[in-house]
Short mmCIF file of C-alpha atoms in Angstrom, two decimals:
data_model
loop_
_atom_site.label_atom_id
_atom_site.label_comp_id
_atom_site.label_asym_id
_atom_site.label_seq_id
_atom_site.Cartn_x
_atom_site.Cartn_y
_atom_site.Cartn_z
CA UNK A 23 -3.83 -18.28 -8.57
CA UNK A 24 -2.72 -14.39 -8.61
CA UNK A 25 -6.02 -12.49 -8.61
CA UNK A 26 -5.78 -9.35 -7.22
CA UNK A 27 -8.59 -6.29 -7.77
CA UNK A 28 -8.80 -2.55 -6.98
CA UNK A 29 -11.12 -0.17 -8.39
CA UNK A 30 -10.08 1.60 -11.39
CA UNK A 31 -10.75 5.05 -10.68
CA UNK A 32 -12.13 6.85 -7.44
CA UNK A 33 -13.14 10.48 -6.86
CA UNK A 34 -13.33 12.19 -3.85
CA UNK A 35 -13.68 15.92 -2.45
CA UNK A 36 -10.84 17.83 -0.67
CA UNK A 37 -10.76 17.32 2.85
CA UNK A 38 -12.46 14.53 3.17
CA UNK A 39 -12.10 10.84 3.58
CA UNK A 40 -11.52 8.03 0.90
CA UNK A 41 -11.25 4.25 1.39
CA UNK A 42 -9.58 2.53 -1.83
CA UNK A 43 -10.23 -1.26 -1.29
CA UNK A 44 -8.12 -4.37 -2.27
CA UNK A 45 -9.21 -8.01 -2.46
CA UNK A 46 -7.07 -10.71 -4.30
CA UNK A 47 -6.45 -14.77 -3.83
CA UNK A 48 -3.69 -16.22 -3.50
CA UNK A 49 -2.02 -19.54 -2.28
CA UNK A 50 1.29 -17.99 -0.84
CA UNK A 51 1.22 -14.56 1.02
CA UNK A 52 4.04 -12.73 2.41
CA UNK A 53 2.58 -9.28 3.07
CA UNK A 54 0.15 -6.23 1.25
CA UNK A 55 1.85 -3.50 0.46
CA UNK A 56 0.20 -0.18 -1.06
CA UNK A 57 2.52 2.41 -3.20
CA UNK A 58 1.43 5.97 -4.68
CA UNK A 59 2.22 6.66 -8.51
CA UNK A 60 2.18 10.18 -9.51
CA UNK A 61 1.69 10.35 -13.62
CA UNK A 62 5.32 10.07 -14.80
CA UNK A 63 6.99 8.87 -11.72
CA UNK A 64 7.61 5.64 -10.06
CA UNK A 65 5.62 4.40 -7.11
CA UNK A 66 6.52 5.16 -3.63
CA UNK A 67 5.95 2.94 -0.81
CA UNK A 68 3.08 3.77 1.52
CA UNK A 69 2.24 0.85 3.69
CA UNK A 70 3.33 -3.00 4.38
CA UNK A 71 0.73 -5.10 6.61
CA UNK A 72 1.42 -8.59 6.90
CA UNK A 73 -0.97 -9.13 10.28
CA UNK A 74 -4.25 -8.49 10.36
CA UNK A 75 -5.37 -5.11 11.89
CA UNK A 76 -5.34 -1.23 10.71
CA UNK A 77 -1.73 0.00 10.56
CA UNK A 78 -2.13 3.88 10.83
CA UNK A 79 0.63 6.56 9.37
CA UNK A 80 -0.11 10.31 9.23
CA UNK A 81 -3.01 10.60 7.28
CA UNK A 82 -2.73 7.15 5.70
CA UNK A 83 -3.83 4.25 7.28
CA UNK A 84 -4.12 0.66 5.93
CA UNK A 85 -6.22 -2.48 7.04
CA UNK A 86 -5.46 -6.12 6.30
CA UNK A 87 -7.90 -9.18 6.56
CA UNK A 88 -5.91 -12.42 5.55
CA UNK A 89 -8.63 -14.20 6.04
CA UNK A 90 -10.87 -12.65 3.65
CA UNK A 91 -7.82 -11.63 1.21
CA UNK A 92 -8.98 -8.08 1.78
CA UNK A 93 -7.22 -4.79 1.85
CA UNK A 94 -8.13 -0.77 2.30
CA UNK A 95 -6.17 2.17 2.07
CA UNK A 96 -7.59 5.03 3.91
CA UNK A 97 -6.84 8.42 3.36
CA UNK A 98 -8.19 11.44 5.49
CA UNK A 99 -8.24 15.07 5.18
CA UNK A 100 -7.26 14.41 1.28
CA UNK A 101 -5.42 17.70 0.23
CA UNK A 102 -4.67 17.81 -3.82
CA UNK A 103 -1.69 16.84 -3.90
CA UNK A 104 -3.57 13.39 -3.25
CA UNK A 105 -5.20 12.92 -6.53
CA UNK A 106 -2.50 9.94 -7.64
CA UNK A 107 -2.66 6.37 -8.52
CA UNK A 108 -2.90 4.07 -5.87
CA UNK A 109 -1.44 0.25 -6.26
CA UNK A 110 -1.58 -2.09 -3.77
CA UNK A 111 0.55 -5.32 -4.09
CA UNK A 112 0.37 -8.64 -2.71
CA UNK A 113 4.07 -10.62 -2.14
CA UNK A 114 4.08 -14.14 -2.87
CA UNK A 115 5.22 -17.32 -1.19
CA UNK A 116 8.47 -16.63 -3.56
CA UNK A 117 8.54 -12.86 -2.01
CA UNK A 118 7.81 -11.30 -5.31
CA UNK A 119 5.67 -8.34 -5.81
CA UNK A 120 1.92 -9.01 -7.82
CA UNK A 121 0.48 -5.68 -7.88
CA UNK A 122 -3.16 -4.57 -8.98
CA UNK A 123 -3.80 -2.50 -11.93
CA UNK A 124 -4.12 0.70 -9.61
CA UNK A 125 -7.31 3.25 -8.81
CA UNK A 126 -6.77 6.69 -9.71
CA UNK A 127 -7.82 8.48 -7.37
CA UNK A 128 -9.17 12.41 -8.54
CA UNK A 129 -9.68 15.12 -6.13
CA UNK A 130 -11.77 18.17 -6.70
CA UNK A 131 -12.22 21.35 -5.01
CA UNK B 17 16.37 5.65 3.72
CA UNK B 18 17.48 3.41 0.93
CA UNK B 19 18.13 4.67 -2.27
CA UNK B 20 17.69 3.63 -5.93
CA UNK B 21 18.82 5.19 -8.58
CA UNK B 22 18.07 4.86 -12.57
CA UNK B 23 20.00 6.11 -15.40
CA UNK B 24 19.34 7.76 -17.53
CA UNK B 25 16.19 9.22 -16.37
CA UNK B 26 14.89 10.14 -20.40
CA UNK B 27 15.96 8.63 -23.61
CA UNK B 28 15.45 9.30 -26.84
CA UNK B 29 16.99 6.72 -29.46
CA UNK B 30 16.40 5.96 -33.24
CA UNK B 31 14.79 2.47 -34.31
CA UNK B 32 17.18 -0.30 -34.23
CA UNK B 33 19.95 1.23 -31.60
CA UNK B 34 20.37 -0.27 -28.69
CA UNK B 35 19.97 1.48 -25.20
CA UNK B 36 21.45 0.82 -21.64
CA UNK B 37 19.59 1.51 -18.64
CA UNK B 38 21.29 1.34 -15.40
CA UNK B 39 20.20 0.55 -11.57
CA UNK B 40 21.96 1.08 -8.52
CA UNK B 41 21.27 0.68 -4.86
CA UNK B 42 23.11 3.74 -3.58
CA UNK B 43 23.16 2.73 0.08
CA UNK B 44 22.13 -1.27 0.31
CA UNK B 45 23.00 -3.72 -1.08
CA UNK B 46 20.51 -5.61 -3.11
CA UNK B 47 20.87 -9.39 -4.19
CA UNK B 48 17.87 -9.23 -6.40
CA UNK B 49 17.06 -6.23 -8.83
CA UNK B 50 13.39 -6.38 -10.33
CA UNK B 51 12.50 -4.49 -13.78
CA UNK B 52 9.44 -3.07 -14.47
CA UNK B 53 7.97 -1.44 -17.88
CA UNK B 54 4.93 0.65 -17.62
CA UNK B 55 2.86 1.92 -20.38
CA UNK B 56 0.31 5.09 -20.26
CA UNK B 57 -2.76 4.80 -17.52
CA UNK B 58 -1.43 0.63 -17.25
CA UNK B 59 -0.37 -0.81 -14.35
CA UNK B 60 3.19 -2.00 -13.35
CA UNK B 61 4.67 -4.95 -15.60
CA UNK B 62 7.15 -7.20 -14.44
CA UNK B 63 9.57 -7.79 -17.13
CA UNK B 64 12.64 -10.16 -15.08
CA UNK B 65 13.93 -10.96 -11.66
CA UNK B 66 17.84 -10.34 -11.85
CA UNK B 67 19.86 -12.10 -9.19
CA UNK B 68 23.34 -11.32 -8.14
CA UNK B 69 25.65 -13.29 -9.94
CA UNK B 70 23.32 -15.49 -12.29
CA UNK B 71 20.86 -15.46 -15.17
CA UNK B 72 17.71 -13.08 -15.25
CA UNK B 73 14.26 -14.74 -14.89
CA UNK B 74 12.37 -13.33 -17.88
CA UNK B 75 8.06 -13.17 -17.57
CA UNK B 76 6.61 -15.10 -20.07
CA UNK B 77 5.80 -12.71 -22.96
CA UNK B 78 9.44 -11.22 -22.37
CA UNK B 79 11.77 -11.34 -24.87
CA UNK B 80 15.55 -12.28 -22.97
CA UNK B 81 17.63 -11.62 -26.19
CA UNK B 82 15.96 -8.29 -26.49
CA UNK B 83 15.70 -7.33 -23.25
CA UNK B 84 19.74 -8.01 -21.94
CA UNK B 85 19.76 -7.78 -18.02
CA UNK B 86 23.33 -7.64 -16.66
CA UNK B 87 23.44 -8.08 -12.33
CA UNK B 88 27.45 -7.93 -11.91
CA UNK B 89 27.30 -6.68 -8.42
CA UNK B 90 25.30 -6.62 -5.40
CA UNK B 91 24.80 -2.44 -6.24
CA UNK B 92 24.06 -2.54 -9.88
CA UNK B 93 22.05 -4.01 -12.81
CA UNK B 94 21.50 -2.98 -16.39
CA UNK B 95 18.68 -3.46 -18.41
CA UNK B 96 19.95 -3.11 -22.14
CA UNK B 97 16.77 -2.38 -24.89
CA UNK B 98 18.37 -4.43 -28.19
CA UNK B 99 17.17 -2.95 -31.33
CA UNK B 100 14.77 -1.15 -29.70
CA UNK B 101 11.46 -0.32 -31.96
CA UNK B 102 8.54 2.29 -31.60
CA UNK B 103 6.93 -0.57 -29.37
CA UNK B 104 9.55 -0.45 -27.02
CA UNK B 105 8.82 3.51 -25.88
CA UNK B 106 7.72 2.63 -22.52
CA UNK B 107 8.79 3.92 -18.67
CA UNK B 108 10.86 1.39 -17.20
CA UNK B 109 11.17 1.21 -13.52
CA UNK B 110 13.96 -1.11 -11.25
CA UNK B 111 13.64 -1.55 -8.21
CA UNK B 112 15.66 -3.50 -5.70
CA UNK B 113 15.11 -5.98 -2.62
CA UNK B 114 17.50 -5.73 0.21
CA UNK B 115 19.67 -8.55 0.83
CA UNK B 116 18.66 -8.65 4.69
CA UNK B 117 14.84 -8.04 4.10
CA UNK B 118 13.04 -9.62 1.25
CA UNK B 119 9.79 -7.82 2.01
CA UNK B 120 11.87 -4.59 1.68
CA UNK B 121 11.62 -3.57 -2.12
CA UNK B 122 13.15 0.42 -3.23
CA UNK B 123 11.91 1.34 -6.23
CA UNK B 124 14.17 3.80 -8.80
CA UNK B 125 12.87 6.73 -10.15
CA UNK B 126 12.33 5.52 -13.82
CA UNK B 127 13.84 5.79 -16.81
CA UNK B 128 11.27 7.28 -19.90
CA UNK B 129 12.38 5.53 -23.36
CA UNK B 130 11.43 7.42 -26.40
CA UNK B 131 12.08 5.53 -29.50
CA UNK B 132 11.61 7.27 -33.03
#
């Protein structure tokens, strides 16, 4: 199957810390990826995991759990510039991309 | 970094024309070019897989006679809207897979169609 879930919209305060989770199910895995989409642009690539374990960037960090077909994106100290669609993606045993429907994530003051 | 880019980046066409978007990998080259349309607050659609050299693999749902993808080179691929209708007013997005890494995927910045 290609199941793959995020929550639709998130809201958090600046400056603090927001976990956007991702579970899906599927038969052939080749890596979770997570992108930001700003309205009217196309997504950029924020994180890859393909082992299990928290892969930490900057202020982004992302976890992986193959066994549970689980994913989080983490984001600390948001700042506004934050508030953005997040999509995470799960690549298939034929390395193409299925991607969630994406959480919009809203920061306020 | 590697580099995608989409042309044009806004279109506006009448109903029935027929519109050309292009994709290139400006500094990779990319076997497989993926297109993408992407409607207000939805996610990302997959419309075909377009490999170097052979036919596009259209999504069910897709139409292929409509939706003409062209991959001549290992740089670029076109995505041509035929007859394009209201319905087809959409952001389309390519983005490309490096030949070395196939967990590697660029995306373009997008191409905003606007038919009347």
């Amino acid at each position: 199957g290609q199941n793959i879930d995020q929550p639709t919209e998130m809201t958090a305060t600046e400056g603090a810390i927001v976990q956007i989770n991702c579970t899906y199910q599927t038969s052939g895995f080749n890596g979770l990826f997570w992108y930001q989409q700003h309205a009217g642009e196309a997504p950029t690539f924020l994180s890859y995991n393909v082992l299990d374990g928290l892969e930490e960037k900057g202020r982004f960090s992302s976890f992986l759990s193959r066994s549970k077909g689980y994913s989080y994106l983490l984001l600390k100290e948001l700042q506004m510039k934050d508030s953005a669609s997040y999509l995470c993606a799960y690549m298939d045993s034929n390395y193409q991309l299925i991607w969630g429907a994406g959480t919009k994530l809203i920061i306020k003051p | 970094g590697a580099v995608v880019s989409q042309h044009p980046s806004r279109v506006i066409c009448k109903s029935g024309t027929s519109v050309k978007i292009e994709c290139r990998s400006l500094d990779f080259q990319a076997t497989t070019m993926f297109w993408y349309r992407q409607f207000p607050k939805q996610s990302l659609m997959l419309m075909a897989t377009s490999n170097e050299g052979s036919k596009a693999t259209y999504e069910q749902g897709v139409e292929k006679d409509k939706f003409l993808i062209n991959h001549a080179s290992l740089t670029l691929s076109t995505l041509t809207v035929t007859s394009a209708h209201p319905e087809d007013s959409s952001f389309y997005i390519c983005s490309a897979r490096s030949t070395g890494r196939r967990e590697e995927q660029y995306f373009g910045p997008g191409t905003r169609l606007t038919v009347l």
